[in-house]
Amino acid sequence: SSLVDIFTKCNFVIPNYQRGYVWQENEWKNFYDDVKSIVEEKFKITHFMGNILIKKNQDGIYEIIDGQQRLITILLFVKAFETVYNEIKPSLRKKYISKINEYKLDVNDSDNIFSSILTYQSYTERTTTNKSSEYIQKAYFELVKYIKNNGTPIFKKTIPTDESLYRLLKRLIFIEINIDIDHNPYLIFETLNARGIELNIADLVKNHLIEHSQNKPFTNSEWNRITNGFSNDEFEKIFQFFYNSTNNKKRLLKEITANINNQSSVNDFLQKLLIFTNNYENLSDM
């Protein structure tokens, strides 16, 4: 499916238990180079963007399990395009941009940076309080800079209207995977190992715990309390020690998620993990 096909069918939300936006300069530049190659080849080629893993929840809302980094970046690119061409070509038609701006992706962004960039006609830099918001804001300004390219915009005469932006988005191809409510999306995600920054086992287990919790805000805050003060790599090591397993990642994840499927088992797992991390920290301080 093309990006246009995907967004035409439904709107999406990124669940609040998902990690935030983590792409940085290397990923932004790679993405930009990909879209630039499509333009340079006069839209005769497509570019494969990887898998997008979607789950329709019980409320009928489509959740993005895998693919949020790419989708956020693409929508930021659209806004960056609109920003640049409002500056250098005020007469730019808005027919297709108006259509693209109807694409809905609700992002768990406590600073409201993402929606502000997409909504405000002229976005200016704001103070951020978390890394996800910081990276979203940086991505937008970097993409603006890439498109301007020191006064020689990538699109030049090749892209005189916003119709060409629409054509570009139709050349971005995804493998769209829809999963049922009964399926475990994180096992599928881990198996696919889609393009992007891979989640580690601790991330995947956190998602599974919240998925099966009747009190999602509590479970999320309790996990954050346990992991507070540890880097991602450090806590991943601690978590592997905690589970005391020599199995590979896929085997470990399957074993954990098979045994946690209700609030009681979620609470029991968190309590054991809390005790272990406290003991680990105390031993490290000796």
Short mmCIF file of C-alpha atoms in Angstrom, two decimals:
data_model
loop_
_atom_site.label_atom_id
_atom_site.label_comp_id
_atom_site.label_asym_id
_atom_site.label_seq_id
_atom_site.Cartn_x
_atom_site.Cartn_y
_atom_site.Cartn_z
CA SER A 1 0.00 0.00 0.00
CA SER A 2 1.12 3.57 -0.62
CA LEU A 3 1.09 6.12 2.16
CA VAL A 4 -1.88 7.79 0.47
CA ASP A 5 -3.81 4.50 0.37
CA ILE A 6 -3.15 3.83 4.05
CA PHE A 7 -4.31 7.23 5.29
CA THR A 8 -7.30 7.32 2.96
CA LYS A 9 -8.77 4.25 4.63
CA CYS A 10 -8.62 5.32 8.27
CA ASN A 11 -7.10 7.55 10.92
CA PHE A 12 -4.53 6.33 13.40
CA VAL A 13 -3.40 6.74 16.98
CA ILE A 14 -0.12 5.86 18.64
CA PRO A 15 -1.00 4.25 21.99
CA ASN A 16 0.25 6.16 25.02
CA TYR A 17 2.19 3.12 26.21
CA GLN A 18 4.40 3.20 23.11
CA ARG A 19 7.81 4.81 23.37
CA GLY A 20 8.09 8.28 21.92
CA TYR A 21 9.66 9.52 18.73
CA VAL A 22 13.36 8.60 18.66
CA TRP A 23 14.59 9.23 15.11
CA GLN A 24 17.52 11.60 14.84
CA GLU A 25 19.76 13.14 12.19
CA ASN A 26 20.94 9.92 10.57
CA GLU A 27 17.37 8.65 10.10
CA TRP A 28 16.06 12.04 8.90
CA LYS A 29 18.84 12.33 6.34
CA ASN A 30 18.33 8.77 5.08
CA PHE A 31 14.61 9.41 4.68
CA TYR A 32 15.26 12.65 2.83
CA ASP A 33 17.73 10.98 0.49
CA ASP A 34 15.10 8.35 -0.27
CA VAL A 35 12.44 10.88 -1.27
CA LYS A 36 15.01 12.94 -3.13
CA SER A 37 15.86 9.94 -5.31
CA ILE A 38 12.18 9.60 -6.27
CA VAL A 39 12.10 13.23 -7.38
CA GLU A 40 15.36 12.94 -9.29
CA GLU A 41 13.98 9.93 -11.16
CA LYS A 42 10.86 11.96 -12.09
CA PHE A 43 8.55 9.71 -10.03
CA LYS A 44 9.33 6.66 -12.14
CA ILE A 45 10.50 4.67 -9.11
CA THR A 46 8.94 3.71 -5.81
CA HIS A 47 10.62 3.44 -2.44
CA PHE A 48 9.86 0.66 0.03
CA MET A 49 9.37 2.13 3.51
CA GLY A 50 9.07 -1.14 5.41
CA ASN A 51 6.21 -2.65 7.37
CA ILE A 52 3.36 -0.83 9.07
CA LEU A 53 1.74 -2.96 11.75
CA ILE A 54 -1.83 -1.92 12.64
CA LYS A 55 -4.19 -3.20 15.29
CA LYS A 56 -7.87 -2.28 15.45
CA ASN A 57 -8.76 -2.04 19.13
CA GLN A 58 -12.11 -2.72 20.79
CA ASP A 59 -13.16 0.91 20.30
CA GLY A 60 -12.67 0.61 16.55
CA ILE A 61 -9.57 2.83 16.60
CA TYR A 62 -6.53 1.78 14.59
CA GLU A 63 -3.36 1.69 16.70
CA ILE A 64 0.10 1.88 15.17
CA ILE A 65 2.18 -0.92 16.67
CA ASP A 66 5.11 -0.54 14.27
CA GLY A 67 5.74 2.30 11.85
CA GLN A 68 5.22 5.41 13.96
CA GLN A 69 8.75 6.75 13.42
CA ARG A 70 8.31 6.71 9.64
CA LEU A 71 4.75 8.04 9.65
CA ILE A 72 5.60 10.93 11.97
CA THR A 73 8.62 11.82 9.84
CA ILE A 74 6.62 11.74 6.60
CA LEU A 75 3.95 14.06 8.00
CA LEU A 76 6.66 16.39 9.30
CA PHE A 77 8.16 16.34 5.80
CA VAL A 78 4.79 17.34 4.34
CA LYS A 79 4.61 20.30 6.71
CA ALA A 80 8.23 21.24 5.97
CA PHE A 81 7.41 21.18 2.25
CA GLU A 82 4.40 23.43 2.80
CA THR A 83 6.49 25.81 4.93
CA VAL A 84 9.25 26.17 2.32
CA TYR A 85 6.92 26.62 -0.62
CA ASN A 86 4.78 29.13 1.20
CA GLU A 87 8.00 31.14 1.45
CA ILE A 88 9.33 30.77 -2.10
CA LYS A 89 6.10 30.19 -4.00
CA PRO A 90 3.16 31.90 -2.26
CA SER A 91 0.89 30.99 -5.15
CA LEU A 92 1.34 27.27 -4.42
CA ARG A 93 -1.99 25.55 -4.88
CA LYS A 94 -3.47 24.06 -1.72
CA LYS A 95 -5.74 21.43 -3.24
CA TYR A 96 -3.53 18.44 -2.49
CA ILE A 97 -1.94 19.81 0.66
CA SER A 98 -5.42 20.36 2.05
CA LYS A 99 -6.20 16.74 1.29
CA ILE A 100 -2.95 15.52 2.89
CA ASN A 101 -3.56 17.68 5.96
CA GLU A 102 -6.68 15.64 6.59
CA TYR A 103 -4.51 12.60 7.42
CA LYS A 104 -4.89 11.96 11.14
CA LEU A 105 -2.18 10.57 13.41
CA ASP A 106 -2.59 11.17 17.14
CA VAL A 107 0.84 11.19 18.76
CA ASN A 108 1.57 10.76 22.46
CA ASP A 109 3.43 14.05 22.78
CA SER A 110 3.11 15.74 26.17
CA ASP A 111 4.43 19.07 24.83
CA ASN A 112 1.95 19.05 21.95
CA ILE A 113 4.78 19.78 19.51
CA PHE A 114 3.66 17.44 16.73
CA SER A 115 0.09 18.72 16.49
CA SER A 116 1.33 22.31 16.78
CA ILE A 117 3.69 21.89 13.82
CA LEU A 118 0.95 20.33 11.71
CA THR A 119 -1.68 22.87 12.74
CA TYR A 120 0.08 26.23 12.90
CA GLN A 121 0.53 28.07 9.63
CA SER A 122 3.86 29.48 10.80
CA TYR A 123 5.53 27.32 13.42
CA THR A 124 8.29 28.78 15.60
CA GLU A 125 10.60 26.92 17.97
CA ARG A 126 9.19 26.13 21.40
CA THR A 127 10.62 24.90 24.68
CA THR A 128 10.40 21.13 25.07
CA THR A 129 10.40 19.06 28.25
CA ASN A 130 11.14 15.59 26.89
CA LYS A 131 13.33 13.96 24.26
CA SER A 132 10.46 12.81 22.05
CA SER A 133 9.14 16.36 21.64
CA GLU A 134 12.68 17.65 21.17
CA TYR A 135 13.37 15.18 18.35
CA ILE A 136 10.04 15.92 16.64
CA GLN A 137 10.80 19.63 16.64
CA LYS A 138 14.37 19.10 15.43
CA ALA A 139 13.15 16.79 12.67
CA TYR A 140 10.80 19.45 11.35
CA PHE A 141 13.45 22.18 11.24
CA GLU A 142 16.04 19.83 9.75
CA LEU A 143 13.63 18.77 7.01
CA VAL A 144 12.92 22.42 6.24
CA LYS A 145 16.66 22.96 5.94
CA TYR A 146 17.10 19.90 3.69
CA ILE A 147 14.31 21.03 1.36
CA LYS A 148 15.71 24.56 1.11
CA ASN A 149 19.18 23.13 0.45
CA ASN A 150 20.99 26.47 0.64
CA GLY A 151 18.61 28.24 -1.71
CA THR A 152 18.39 25.38 -4.21
CA PRO A 153 15.31 23.42 -3.17
CA ILE A 154 15.25 19.73 -3.97
CA PHE A 155 12.11 20.11 -6.06
CA LYS A 156 13.17 23.13 -8.08
CA LYS A 157 11.21 23.37 -11.32
CA THR A 158 10.31 19.71 -11.06
CA ILE A 159 7.75 20.43 -8.34
CA PRO A 160 5.76 23.52 -9.34
CA THR A 161 2.58 22.53 -7.49
CA ASP A 162 1.48 20.58 -4.47
CA GLU A 163 0.21 17.89 -6.83
CA SER A 164 3.81 16.74 -7.13
CA LEU A 165 4.03 16.33 -3.37
CA TYR A 166 0.97 14.10 -3.57
CA ARG A 167 2.59 12.11 -6.37
CA LEU A 168 5.68 11.71 -4.23
CA LEU A 169 3.70 10.31 -1.30
CA LYS A 170 2.07 7.78 -3.61
CA ARG A 171 5.54 6.46 -4.42
CA LEU A 172 6.26 5.63 -0.75
CA ILE A 173 5.24 1.99 -0.41
CA PHE A 174 4.54 0.04 2.79
CA ILE A 175 3.64 -3.53 3.59
CA GLU A 176 0.45 -3.02 5.58
CA ILE A 177 -0.20 -5.68 8.21
CA ASN A 178 -3.55 -5.68 10.02
CA ILE A 179 -3.79 -7.92 13.07
CA ASP A 180 -6.78 -9.11 15.08
CA ILE A 181 -7.47 -8.11 18.66
CA ASP A 182 -6.72 -11.67 19.79
CA HIS A 183 -3.20 -11.68 18.35
CA ASN A 184 -0.16 -10.50 20.29
CA PRO A 185 1.12 -7.55 18.20
CA TYR A 186 4.48 -7.33 19.95
CA LEU A 187 5.49 -10.89 19.12
CA ILE A 188 4.66 -10.16 15.49
CA PHE A 189 6.60 -6.91 15.66
CA GLU A 190 9.65 -8.55 17.18
CA THR A 191 9.59 -11.32 14.58
CA LEU A 192 9.32 -8.90 11.67
CA ASN A 193 12.14 -6.74 13.05
CA ALA A 194 11.02 -3.93 10.77
CA ARG A 195 13.29 -1.16 9.53
CA GLY A 196 13.92 1.43 12.21
CA ILE A 197 15.37 1.56 15.71
CA GLU A 198 14.58 -1.81 17.21
CA LEU A 199 12.77 -2.09 20.51
CA ASN A 200 14.58 -4.20 23.09
CA ILE A 201 13.03 -6.97 25.17
CA ALA A 202 12.25 -4.67 28.09
CA ASP A 203 10.35 -2.31 25.79
CA LEU A 204 8.31 -5.14 24.34
CA VAL A 205 7.50 -6.58 27.76
CA LYS A 206 6.42 -3.14 28.97
CA ASN A 207 4.02 -2.90 26.04
CA HIS A 208 2.65 -6.35 26.79
CA LEU A 209 2.11 -5.53 30.46
CA ILE A 210 0.15 -2.39 29.65
CA GLU A 211 -1.81 -4.18 26.95
CA HIS A 212 -3.08 -6.67 29.55
CA SER A 213 -3.51 -4.22 32.40
CA GLN A 214 -6.89 -2.92 33.50
CA ASN A 215 -5.16 0.15 34.94
CA LYS A 216 -2.87 1.24 32.12
CA PRO A 217 -1.80 4.63 33.60
CA PHE A 218 -0.73 2.93 36.86
CA THR A 219 1.17 0.18 35.06
CA ASN A 220 2.92 2.71 32.85
CA SER A 221 3.91 4.96 35.79
CA GLU A 222 5.03 1.97 37.84
CA TRP A 223 7.27 0.79 35.00
CA ASN A 224 8.72 4.29 34.66
CA ARG A 225 9.37 4.37 38.41
CA ILE A 226 11.26 1.08 38.20
CA THR A 227 13.36 2.13 35.21
CA ASN A 228 14.04 5.68 36.41
CA GLY A 229 17.76 6.43 36.56
CA PHE A 230 18.83 3.67 34.18
CA SER A 231 19.78 4.11 30.53
CA ASN A 232 17.96 1.91 28.01
CA ASP A 233 21.00 -0.32 27.51
CA GLU A 234 21.65 -0.59 31.23
CA PHE A 235 18.10 -1.53 32.07
CA GLU A 236 17.99 -4.04 29.24
CA LYS A 237 20.98 -5.77 30.83
CA ILE A 238 19.32 -5.65 34.25
CA PHE A 239 16.13 -7.04 32.78
CA GLN A 240 17.96 -9.93 31.17
CA PHE A 241 19.61 -10.70 34.51
CA PHE A 242 16.24 -10.41 36.23
CA TYR A 243 14.71 -13.02 34.04
CA ASN A 244 17.82 -15.17 34.38
CA SER A 245 17.55 -16.63 30.89
CA THR A 246 20.12 -17.68 28.33
CA ASN A 247 17.47 -17.98 25.64
CA ASN A 248 17.47 -15.75 22.61
CA LYS A 249 15.20 -12.70 22.45
CA LYS A 250 12.32 -14.36 20.66
CA ARG A 251 12.23 -17.29 23.08
CA LEU A 252 12.44 -14.98 26.09
CA LEU A 253 9.64 -12.71 24.90
CA LYS A 254 7.33 -15.60 24.10
CA GLU A 255 7.87 -17.15 27.53
CA ILE A 256 7.18 -13.90 29.37
CA THR A 257 4.12 -12.87 27.41
CA ALA A 258 2.59 -16.34 27.59
CA ASN A 259 2.46 -16.12 31.40
CA ILE A 260 1.15 -12.55 31.76
CA ASN A 261 -2.42 -12.07 30.65
CA ASN A 262 -4.36 -10.33 33.46
CA GLN A 263 -4.04 -7.59 36.08
CA SER A 264 -2.89 -9.94 38.81
CA SER A 265 -0.03 -11.36 36.74
CA VAL A 266 0.94 -7.84 35.60
CA ASN A 267 1.15 -6.61 39.21
CA ASP A 268 3.06 -9.69 40.32
CA PHE A 269 5.61 -9.26 37.54
CA LEU A 270 6.11 -5.55 38.31
CA GLN A 271 6.58 -6.25 42.03
CA LYS A 272 9.25 -8.87 41.37
CA LEU A 273 10.99 -6.60 38.86
CA LEU A 274 10.95 -3.70 41.35
CA ILE A 275 12.53 -5.83 44.09
CA PHE A 276 15.19 -7.09 41.70
CA THR A 277 16.13 -3.65 40.35
CA ASN A 278 16.34 -2.24 43.88
CA ASN A 279 18.67 -5.07 44.92
CA TYR A 280 20.72 -4.62 41.76
CA GLU A 281 21.08 -0.90 42.41
CA ASN A 282 22.05 -1.45 46.03
CA LEU A 283 24.72 -3.97 45.06
CA SER A 284 26.06 -1.61 42.38
CA ASP A 285 26.49 1.14 44.99
CA MET A 286 28.57 -1.04 47.32
#
